[in-house]
mmCIF file of C-alpha atoms in Angstrom:
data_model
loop_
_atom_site.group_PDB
_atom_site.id
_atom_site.type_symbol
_atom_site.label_atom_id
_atom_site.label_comp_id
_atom_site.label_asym_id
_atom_site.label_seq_id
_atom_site.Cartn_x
_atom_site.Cartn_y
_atom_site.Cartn_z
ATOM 1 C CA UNK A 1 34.232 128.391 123.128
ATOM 2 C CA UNK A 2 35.354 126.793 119.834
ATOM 3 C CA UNK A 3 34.576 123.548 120.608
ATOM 4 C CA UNK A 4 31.449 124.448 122.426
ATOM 5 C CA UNK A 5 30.153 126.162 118.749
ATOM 6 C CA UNK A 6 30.724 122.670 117.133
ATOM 7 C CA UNK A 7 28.784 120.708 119.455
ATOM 8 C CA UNK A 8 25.775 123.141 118.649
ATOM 9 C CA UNK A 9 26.298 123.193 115.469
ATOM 10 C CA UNK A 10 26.678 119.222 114.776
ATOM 11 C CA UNK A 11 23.344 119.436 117.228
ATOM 12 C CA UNK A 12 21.669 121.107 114.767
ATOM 13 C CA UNK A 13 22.670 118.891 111.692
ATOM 14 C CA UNK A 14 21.872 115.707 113.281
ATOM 15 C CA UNK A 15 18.171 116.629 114.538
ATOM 16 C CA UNK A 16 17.355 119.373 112.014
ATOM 17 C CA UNK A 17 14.462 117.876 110.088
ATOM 18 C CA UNK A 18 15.621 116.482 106.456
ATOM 19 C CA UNK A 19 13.660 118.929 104.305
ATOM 20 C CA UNK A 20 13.817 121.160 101.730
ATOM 21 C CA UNK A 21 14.476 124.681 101.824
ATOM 22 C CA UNK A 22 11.167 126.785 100.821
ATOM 23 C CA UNK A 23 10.344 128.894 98.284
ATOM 24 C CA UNK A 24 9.910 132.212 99.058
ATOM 25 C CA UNK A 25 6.106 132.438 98.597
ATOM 26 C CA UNK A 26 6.233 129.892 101.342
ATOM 27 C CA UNK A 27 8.247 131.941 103.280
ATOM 28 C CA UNK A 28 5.713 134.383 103.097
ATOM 29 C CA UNK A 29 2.599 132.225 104.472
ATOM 30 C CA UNK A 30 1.981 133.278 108.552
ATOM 31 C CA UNK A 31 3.132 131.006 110.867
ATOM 32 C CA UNK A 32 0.881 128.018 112.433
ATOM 33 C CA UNK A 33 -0.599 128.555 115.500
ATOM 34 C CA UNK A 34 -3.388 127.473 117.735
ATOM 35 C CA UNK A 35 -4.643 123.512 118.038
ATOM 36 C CA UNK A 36 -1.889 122.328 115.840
ATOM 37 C CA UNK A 37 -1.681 119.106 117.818
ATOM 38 C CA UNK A 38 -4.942 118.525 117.084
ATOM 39 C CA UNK A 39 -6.033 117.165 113.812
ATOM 40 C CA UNK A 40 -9.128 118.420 113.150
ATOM 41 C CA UNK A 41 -8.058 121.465 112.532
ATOM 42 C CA UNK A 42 -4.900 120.899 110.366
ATOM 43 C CA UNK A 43 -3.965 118.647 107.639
ATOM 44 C CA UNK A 44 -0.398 117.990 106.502
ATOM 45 C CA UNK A 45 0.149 119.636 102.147
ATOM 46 C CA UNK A 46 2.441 118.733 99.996
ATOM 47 C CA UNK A 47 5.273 118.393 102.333
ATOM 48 C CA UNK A 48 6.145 118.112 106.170
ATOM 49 C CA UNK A 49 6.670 121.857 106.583
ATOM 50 C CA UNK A 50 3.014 123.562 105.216
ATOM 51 C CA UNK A 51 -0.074 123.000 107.110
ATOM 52 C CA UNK A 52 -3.652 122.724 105.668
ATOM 53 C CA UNK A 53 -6.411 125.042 107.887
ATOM 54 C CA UNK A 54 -9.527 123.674 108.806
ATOM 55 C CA UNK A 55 -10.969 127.146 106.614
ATOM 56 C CA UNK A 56 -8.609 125.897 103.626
ATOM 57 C CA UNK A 57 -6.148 128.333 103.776
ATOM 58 C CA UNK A 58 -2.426 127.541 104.622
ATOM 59 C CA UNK A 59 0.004 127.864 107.257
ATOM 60 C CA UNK A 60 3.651 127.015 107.608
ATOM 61 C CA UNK A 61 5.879 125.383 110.529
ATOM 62 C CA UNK A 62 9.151 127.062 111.414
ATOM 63 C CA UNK A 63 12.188 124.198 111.848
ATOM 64 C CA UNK A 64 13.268 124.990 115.430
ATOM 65 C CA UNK A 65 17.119 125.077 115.283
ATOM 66 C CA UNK A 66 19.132 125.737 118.695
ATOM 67 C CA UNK A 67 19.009 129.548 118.182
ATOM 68 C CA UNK A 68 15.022 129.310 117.969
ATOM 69 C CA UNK A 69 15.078 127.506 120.960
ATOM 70 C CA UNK A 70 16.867 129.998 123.115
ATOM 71 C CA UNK A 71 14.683 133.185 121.750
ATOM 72 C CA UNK A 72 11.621 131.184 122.477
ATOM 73 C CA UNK A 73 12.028 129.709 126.196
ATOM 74 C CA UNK A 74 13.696 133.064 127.191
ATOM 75 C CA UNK A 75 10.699 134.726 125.653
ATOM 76 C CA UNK A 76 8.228 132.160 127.658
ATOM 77 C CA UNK A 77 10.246 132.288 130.955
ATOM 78 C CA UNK A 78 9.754 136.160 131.100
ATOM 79 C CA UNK A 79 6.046 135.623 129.939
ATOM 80 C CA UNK A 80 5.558 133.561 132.924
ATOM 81 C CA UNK A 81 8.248 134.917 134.914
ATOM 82 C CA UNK A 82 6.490 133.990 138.248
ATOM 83 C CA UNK A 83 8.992 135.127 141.121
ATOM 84 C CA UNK A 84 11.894 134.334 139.073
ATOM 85 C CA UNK A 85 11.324 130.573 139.229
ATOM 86 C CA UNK A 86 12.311 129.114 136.254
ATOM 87 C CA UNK A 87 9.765 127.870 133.115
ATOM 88 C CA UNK A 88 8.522 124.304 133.868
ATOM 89 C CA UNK A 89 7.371 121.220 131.969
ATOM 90 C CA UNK A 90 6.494 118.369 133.193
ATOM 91 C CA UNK A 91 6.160 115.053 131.260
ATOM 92 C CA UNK A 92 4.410 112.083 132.795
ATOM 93 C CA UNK A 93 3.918 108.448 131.681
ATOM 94 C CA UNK A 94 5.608 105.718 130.571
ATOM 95 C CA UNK A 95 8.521 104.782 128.094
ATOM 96 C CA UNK A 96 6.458 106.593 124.982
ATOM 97 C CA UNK A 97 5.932 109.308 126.744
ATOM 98 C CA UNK A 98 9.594 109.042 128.119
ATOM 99 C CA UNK A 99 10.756 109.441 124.550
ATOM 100 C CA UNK A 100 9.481 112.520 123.738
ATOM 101 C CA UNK A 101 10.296 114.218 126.437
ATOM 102 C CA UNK A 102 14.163 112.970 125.668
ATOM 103 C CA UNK A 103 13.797 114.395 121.850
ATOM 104 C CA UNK A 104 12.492 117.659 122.999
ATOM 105 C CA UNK A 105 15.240 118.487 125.628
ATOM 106 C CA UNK A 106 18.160 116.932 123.257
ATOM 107 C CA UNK A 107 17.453 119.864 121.070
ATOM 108 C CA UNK A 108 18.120 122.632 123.740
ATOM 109 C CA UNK A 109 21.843 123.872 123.344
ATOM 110 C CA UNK A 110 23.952 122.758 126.251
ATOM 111 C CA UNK A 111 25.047 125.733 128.032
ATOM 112 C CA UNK A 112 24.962 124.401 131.572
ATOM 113 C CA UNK A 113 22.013 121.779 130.937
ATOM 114 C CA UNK A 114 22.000 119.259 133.717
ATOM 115 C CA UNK A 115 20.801 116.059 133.476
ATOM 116 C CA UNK A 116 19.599 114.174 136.643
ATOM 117 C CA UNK A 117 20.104 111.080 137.497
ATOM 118 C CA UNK A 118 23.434 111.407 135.311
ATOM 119 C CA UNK A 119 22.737 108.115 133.809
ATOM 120 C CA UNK A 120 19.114 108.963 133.770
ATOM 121 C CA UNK A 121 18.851 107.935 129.385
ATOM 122 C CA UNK A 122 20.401 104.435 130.163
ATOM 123 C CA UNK A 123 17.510 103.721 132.501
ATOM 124 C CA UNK A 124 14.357 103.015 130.720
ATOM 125 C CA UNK A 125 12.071 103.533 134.192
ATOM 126 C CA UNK A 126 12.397 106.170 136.714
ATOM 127 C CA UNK A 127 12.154 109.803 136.776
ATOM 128 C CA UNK A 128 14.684 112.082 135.841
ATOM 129 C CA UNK A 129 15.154 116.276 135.270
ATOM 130 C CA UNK A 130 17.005 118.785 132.984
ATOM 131 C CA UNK A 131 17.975 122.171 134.445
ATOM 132 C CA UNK A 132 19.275 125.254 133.205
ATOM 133 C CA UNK A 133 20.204 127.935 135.407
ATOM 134 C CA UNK A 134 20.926 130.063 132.084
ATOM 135 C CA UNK A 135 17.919 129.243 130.161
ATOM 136 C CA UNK A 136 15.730 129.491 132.977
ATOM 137 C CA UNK A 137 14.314 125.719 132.354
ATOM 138 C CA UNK A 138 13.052 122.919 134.271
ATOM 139 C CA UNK A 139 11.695 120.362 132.330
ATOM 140 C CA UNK A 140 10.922 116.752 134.165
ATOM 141 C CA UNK A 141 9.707 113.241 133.340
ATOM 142 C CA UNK A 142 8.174 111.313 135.598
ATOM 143 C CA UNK A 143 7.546 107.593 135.238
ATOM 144 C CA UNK A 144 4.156 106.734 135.565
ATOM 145 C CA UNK A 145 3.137 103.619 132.890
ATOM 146 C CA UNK A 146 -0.645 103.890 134.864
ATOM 147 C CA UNK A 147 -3.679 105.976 135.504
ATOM 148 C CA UNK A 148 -3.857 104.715 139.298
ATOM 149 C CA UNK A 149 -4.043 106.251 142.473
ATOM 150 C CA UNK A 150 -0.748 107.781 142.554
ATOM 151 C CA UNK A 151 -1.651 109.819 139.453
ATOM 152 C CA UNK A 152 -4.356 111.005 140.936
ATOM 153 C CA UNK A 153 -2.951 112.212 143.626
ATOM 154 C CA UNK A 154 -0.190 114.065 141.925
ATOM 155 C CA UNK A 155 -2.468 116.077 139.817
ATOM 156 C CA UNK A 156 -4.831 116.699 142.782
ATOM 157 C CA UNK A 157 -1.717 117.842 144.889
ATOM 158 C CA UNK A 158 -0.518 119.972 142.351
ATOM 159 C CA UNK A 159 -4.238 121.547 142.027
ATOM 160 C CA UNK A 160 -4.116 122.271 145.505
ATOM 161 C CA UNK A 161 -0.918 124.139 145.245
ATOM 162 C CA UNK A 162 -2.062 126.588 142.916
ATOM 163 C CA UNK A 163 -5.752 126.940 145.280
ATOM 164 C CA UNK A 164 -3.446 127.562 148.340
ATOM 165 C CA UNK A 165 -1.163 129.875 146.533
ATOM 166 C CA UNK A 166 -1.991 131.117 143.342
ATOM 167 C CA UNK A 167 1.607 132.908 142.597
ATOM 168 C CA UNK A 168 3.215 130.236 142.161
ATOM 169 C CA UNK A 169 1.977 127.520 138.737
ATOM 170 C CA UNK A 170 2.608 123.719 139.295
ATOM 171 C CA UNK A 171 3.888 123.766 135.643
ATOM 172 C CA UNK A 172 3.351 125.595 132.456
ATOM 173 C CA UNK A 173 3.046 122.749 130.543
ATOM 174 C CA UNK A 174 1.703 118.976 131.258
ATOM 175 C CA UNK A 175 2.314 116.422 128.704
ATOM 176 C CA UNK A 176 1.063 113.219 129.362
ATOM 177 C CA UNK A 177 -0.321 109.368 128.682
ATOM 178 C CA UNK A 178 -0.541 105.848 130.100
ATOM 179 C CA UNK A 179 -2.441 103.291 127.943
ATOM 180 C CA UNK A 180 -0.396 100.646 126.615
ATOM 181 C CA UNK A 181 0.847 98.858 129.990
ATOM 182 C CA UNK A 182 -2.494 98.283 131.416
ATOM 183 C CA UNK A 183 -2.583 96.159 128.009
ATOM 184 C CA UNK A 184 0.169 93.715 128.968
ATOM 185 C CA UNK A 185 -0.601 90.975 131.971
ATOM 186 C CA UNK A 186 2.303 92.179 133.821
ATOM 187 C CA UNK A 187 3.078 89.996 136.937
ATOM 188 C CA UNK A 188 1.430 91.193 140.317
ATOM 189 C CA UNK A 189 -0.841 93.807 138.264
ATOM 190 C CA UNK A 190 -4.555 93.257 137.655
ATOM 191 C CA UNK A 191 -5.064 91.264 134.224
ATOM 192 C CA UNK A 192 -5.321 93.264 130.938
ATOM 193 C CA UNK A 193 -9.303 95.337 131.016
ATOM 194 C CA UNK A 194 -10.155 98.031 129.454
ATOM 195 C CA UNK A 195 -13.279 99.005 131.753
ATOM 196 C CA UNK A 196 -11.013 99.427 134.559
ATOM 197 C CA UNK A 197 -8.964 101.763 132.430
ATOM 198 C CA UNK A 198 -12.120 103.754 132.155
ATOM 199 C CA UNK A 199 -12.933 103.626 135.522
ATOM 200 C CA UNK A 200 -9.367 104.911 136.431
ATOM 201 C CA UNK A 201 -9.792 107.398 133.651
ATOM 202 C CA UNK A 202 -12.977 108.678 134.861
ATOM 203 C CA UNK A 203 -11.924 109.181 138.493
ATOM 204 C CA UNK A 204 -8.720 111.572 137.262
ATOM 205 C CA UNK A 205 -10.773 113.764 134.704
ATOM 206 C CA UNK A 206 -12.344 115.796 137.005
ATOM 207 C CA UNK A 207 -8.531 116.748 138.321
ATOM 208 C CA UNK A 208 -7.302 116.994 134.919
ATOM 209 C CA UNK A 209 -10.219 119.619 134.124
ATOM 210 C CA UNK A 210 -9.242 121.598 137.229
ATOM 211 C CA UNK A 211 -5.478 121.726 136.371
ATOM 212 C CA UNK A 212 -6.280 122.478 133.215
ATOM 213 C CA UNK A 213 -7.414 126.131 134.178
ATOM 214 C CA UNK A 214 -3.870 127.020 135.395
ATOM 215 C CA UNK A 215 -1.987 124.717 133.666
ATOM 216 C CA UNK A 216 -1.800 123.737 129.737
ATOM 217 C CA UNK A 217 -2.530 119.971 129.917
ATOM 218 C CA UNK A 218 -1.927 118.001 127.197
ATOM 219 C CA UNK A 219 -2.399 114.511 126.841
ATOM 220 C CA UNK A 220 -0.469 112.057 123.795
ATOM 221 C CA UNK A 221 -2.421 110.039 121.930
ATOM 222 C CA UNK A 222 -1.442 106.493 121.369
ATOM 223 C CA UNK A 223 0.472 106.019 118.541
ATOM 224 C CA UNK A 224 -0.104 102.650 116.265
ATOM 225 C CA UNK A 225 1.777 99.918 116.738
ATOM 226 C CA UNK A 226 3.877 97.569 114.202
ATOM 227 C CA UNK A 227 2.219 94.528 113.581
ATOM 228 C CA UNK A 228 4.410 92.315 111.979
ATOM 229 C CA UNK A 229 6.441 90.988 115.282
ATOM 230 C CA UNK A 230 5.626 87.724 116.409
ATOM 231 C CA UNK A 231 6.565 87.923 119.901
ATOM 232 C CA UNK A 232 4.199 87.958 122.971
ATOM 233 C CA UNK A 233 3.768 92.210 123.605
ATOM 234 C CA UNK A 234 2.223 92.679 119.724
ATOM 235 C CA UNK A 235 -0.504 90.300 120.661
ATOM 236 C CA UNK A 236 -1.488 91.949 123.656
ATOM 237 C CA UNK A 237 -0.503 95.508 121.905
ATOM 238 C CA UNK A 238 -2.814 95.624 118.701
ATOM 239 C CA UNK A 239 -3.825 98.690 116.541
ATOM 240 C CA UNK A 240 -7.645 98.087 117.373
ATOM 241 C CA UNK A 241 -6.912 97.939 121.395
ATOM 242 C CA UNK A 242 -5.455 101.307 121.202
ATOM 243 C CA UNK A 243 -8.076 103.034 119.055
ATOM 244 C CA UNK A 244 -10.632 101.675 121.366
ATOM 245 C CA UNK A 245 -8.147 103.273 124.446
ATOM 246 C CA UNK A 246 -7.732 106.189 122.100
ATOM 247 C CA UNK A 247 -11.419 106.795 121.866
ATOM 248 C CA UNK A 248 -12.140 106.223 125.536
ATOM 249 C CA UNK A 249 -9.563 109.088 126.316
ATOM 250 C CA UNK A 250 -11.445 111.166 124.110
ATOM 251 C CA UNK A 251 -14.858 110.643 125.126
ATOM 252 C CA UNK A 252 -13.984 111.148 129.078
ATOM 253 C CA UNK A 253 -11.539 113.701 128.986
ATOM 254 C CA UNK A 254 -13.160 116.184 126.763
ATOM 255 C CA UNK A 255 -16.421 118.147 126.895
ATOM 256 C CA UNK A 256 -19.699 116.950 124.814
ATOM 257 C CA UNK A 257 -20.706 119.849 122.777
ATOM 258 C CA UNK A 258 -23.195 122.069 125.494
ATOM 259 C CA UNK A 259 -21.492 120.592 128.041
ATOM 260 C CA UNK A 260 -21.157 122.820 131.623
ATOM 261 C CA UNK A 261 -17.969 120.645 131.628
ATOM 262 C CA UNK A 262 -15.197 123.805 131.367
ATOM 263 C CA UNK A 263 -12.432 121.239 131.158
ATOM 264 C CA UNK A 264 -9.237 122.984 128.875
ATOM 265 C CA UNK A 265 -7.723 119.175 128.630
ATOM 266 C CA UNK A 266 -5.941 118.980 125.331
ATOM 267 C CA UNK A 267 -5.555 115.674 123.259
ATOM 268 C CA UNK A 268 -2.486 115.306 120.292
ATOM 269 C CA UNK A 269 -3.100 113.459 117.788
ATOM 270 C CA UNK A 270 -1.614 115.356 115.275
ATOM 271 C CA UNK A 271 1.886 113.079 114.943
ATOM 272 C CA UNK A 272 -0.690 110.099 114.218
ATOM 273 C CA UNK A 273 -0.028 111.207 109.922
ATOM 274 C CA UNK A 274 3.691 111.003 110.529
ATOM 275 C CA UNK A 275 3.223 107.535 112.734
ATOM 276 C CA UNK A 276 1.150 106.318 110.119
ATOM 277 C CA UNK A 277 3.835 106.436 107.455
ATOM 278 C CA UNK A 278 6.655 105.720 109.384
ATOM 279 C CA UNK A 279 4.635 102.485 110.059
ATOM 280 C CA UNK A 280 4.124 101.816 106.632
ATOM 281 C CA UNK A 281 7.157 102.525 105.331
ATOM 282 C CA UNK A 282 8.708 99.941 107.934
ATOM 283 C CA UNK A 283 6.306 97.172 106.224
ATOM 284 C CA UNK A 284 7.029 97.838 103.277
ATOM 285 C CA UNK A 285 10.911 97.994 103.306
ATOM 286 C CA UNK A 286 11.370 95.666 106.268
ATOM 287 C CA UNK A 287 14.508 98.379 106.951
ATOM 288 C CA UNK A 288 15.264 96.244 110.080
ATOM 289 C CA UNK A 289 18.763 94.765 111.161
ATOM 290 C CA UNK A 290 19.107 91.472 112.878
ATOM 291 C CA UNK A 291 19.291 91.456 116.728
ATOM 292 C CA UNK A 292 23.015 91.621 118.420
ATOM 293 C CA UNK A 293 24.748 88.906 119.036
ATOM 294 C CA UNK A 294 26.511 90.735 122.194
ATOM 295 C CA UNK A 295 24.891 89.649 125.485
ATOM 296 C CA UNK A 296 24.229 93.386 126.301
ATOM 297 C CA UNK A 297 20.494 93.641 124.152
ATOM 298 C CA UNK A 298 19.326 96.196 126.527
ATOM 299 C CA UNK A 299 22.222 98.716 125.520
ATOM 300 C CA UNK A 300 21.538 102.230 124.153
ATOM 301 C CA UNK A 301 23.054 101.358 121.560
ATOM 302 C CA UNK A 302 20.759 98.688 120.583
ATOM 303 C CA UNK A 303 17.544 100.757 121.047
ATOM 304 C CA UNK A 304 18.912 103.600 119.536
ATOM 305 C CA UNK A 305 18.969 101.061 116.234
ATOM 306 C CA UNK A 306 15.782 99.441 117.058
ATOM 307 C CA UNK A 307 13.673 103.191 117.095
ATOM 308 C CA UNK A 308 15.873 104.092 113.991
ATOM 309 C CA UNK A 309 15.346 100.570 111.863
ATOM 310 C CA UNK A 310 11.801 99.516 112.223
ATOM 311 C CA UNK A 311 13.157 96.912 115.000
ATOM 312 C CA UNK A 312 10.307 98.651 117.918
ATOM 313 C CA UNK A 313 7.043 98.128 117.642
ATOM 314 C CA UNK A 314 6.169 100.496 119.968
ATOM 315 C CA UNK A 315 7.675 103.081 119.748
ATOM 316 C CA UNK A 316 8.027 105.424 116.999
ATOM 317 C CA UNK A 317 11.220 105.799 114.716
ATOM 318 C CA UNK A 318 13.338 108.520 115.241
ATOM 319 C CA UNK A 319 12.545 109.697 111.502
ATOM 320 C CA UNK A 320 9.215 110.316 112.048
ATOM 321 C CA UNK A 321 9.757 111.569 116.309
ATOM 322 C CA UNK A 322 12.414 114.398 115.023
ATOM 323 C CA UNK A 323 8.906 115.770 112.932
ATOM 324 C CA UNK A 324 6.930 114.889 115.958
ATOM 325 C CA UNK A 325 8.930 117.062 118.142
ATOM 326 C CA UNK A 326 8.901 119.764 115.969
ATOM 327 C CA UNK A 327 4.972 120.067 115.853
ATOM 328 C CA UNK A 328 5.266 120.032 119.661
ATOM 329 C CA UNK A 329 7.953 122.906 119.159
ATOM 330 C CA UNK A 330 5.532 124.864 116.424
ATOM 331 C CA UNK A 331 2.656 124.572 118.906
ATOM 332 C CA UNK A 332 4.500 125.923 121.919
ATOM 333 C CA UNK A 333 6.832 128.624 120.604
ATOM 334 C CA UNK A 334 5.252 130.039 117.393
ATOM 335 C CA UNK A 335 2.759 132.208 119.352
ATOM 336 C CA UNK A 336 5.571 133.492 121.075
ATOM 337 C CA UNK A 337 7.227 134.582 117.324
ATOM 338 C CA UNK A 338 4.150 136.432 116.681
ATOM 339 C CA UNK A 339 3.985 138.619 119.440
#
């Protein structure tokens, strides 16, 4: 037991967000809740902890330690307690999506979390699962880099589910994205075109809408990129090809104002602030190391240094995705503190 107290609490050092303590009056600010993962109706203050409303008041964000985690998922598993199956997530997309879903579930304590494949971090494609029979938890990533058939027919099977048999929810949470692979000519895959991202976009959204009444569906905006690599995936990956992607999400997946359209889809773009300054700081201070000399580039190890140094430019750095995960923690849990 010991030794199982200093894992958690070396957990909790190494991903607890570097910030300052607060001030009481900050203390005494309620808690944010409601559309924090969407931008237009919060604002980052002073610091990475107090929240700006859309009516100008302010709001603060609770740091979810391992203890904050345990009070909230029990409190959401009995919420949804659905014939004692366990609270699910599902994540679903590709390697962006893939690390998200690894930074949210690295912050549950490890009781009897089980991780599936074993070896499941060390492979950068393929699906994998965490369990816990004591929390009550499955959480799940599925690789899916496209919006193509297969997509479809995942969300439409899991619609059907819940029609047939409405005790049972495919999920209580859906976190998804796929933009930035139908950007890269990838061998035996039609060439880079961003109308027949629409078109595949267009055919899933009336799916998404119907999920989205029994299921909170959320889907990750793309992040922007580094620009100051020279190799061949930054000229196919650009900032201005994923605002345009960006924006077509955004106009297909959510209602026009009037609209009969009763879709409930959800897009983040809240961790866009934090991206944004990660990415600058990175040009700025070039805080990049050069590549390994071992044979072995596609080690954890390496990646682990490429997210942390600037050396991705993809994906985010784990400086600003620790903040990032704790919005996603905020948005999910704080309602539950409230209650």
């Amino acid at each position: 037991m010991t030794n199982y107290l200093l894992i958690v609490k070396r957990a909790v050092l190494f991903f607890k967000l570097r910030i300052n303590e607060s001030p009481s009056t900050e203390n005494e600010l309620p808690l944010c809740v409601g559309k924090l993962l969407d931008k237009r109706h919060y604002r980052y203050e002073s610091s990475s902890r107090l929240l700006m409303t859309k009516s100008g008041g302010s709001c603060r964000l609770l740091n979810y330690t391992a203890e904050k985690i345990i009070h909230c998922f029990d409190a959401l598993r009995h919420q949804h307690d659905q014939a004692g199956t366990p609270f699910r997530l599902i994540f679903m997309g590709d390697s962006i999506v893939r690390q998200q879903y690894l930074n949210l579930v690295r912050l549950i304590p490890d009781y009897d979390k089980l991780l599936q494949p074993s070896n499941a971090e060390l492979l950068f494609q393929g699906n994998m699962e965490v369990t816990s029979a004591s929390l009550g938890l499955r959480l799940s990533f599925r690789w899916q880099p496209y919006v193509d058939d297969e997509v479809l027919n995942k969300v439409r099977q899991w619609t059907a589910e819940f029609t047939y048999d409405n005790t049972t929810r495919p999920s209580s949470l859906l976190l998804l994205s796929m933009a930035v692979w139908h950007m890269l000519d990838v061998e035996r895959r039609p060439k880079p075109d961003h109308r027949l991202y629409n078109k595949h976009l267009r055919e899933l959204a009336p799916s998404l809408a119907q999920l989205s009444q029994v299921t909170r569906v959320i889907w990750l905006n793309q992040y922007p990129p580094l620009e100051y690599y020279s190799n061949v995936s930054t000229t196919y990956i650009t900032p201005e090809k994923i605002n345009i992607y960006n924006k077509a999400v955004r106009r297909i997946l959510l209602p026009d104002a009037g609209s009969s359209n009763s879709s409930r889809v959800e897009i983040w773009d809240s961790g866009n602030p934090l991206v944004e300054e990660y990415v600058r700081s990175c040009v700025i201070h070039r805080r990049y190391e050069k590549k390994k000399t071992s044979p072995g580039l596609l080690t954890l190890k390496y990646y682990s240094g490429a997210y942390r140094n600037c050396m991705d430019h993809v994906h985010v750095g784990y400086s600003a995705l620790s903040q990032i995960t704790q919005l996603l923690y905020n948005d999910i849990c704080s309602p539950i503190s409230q209650m």
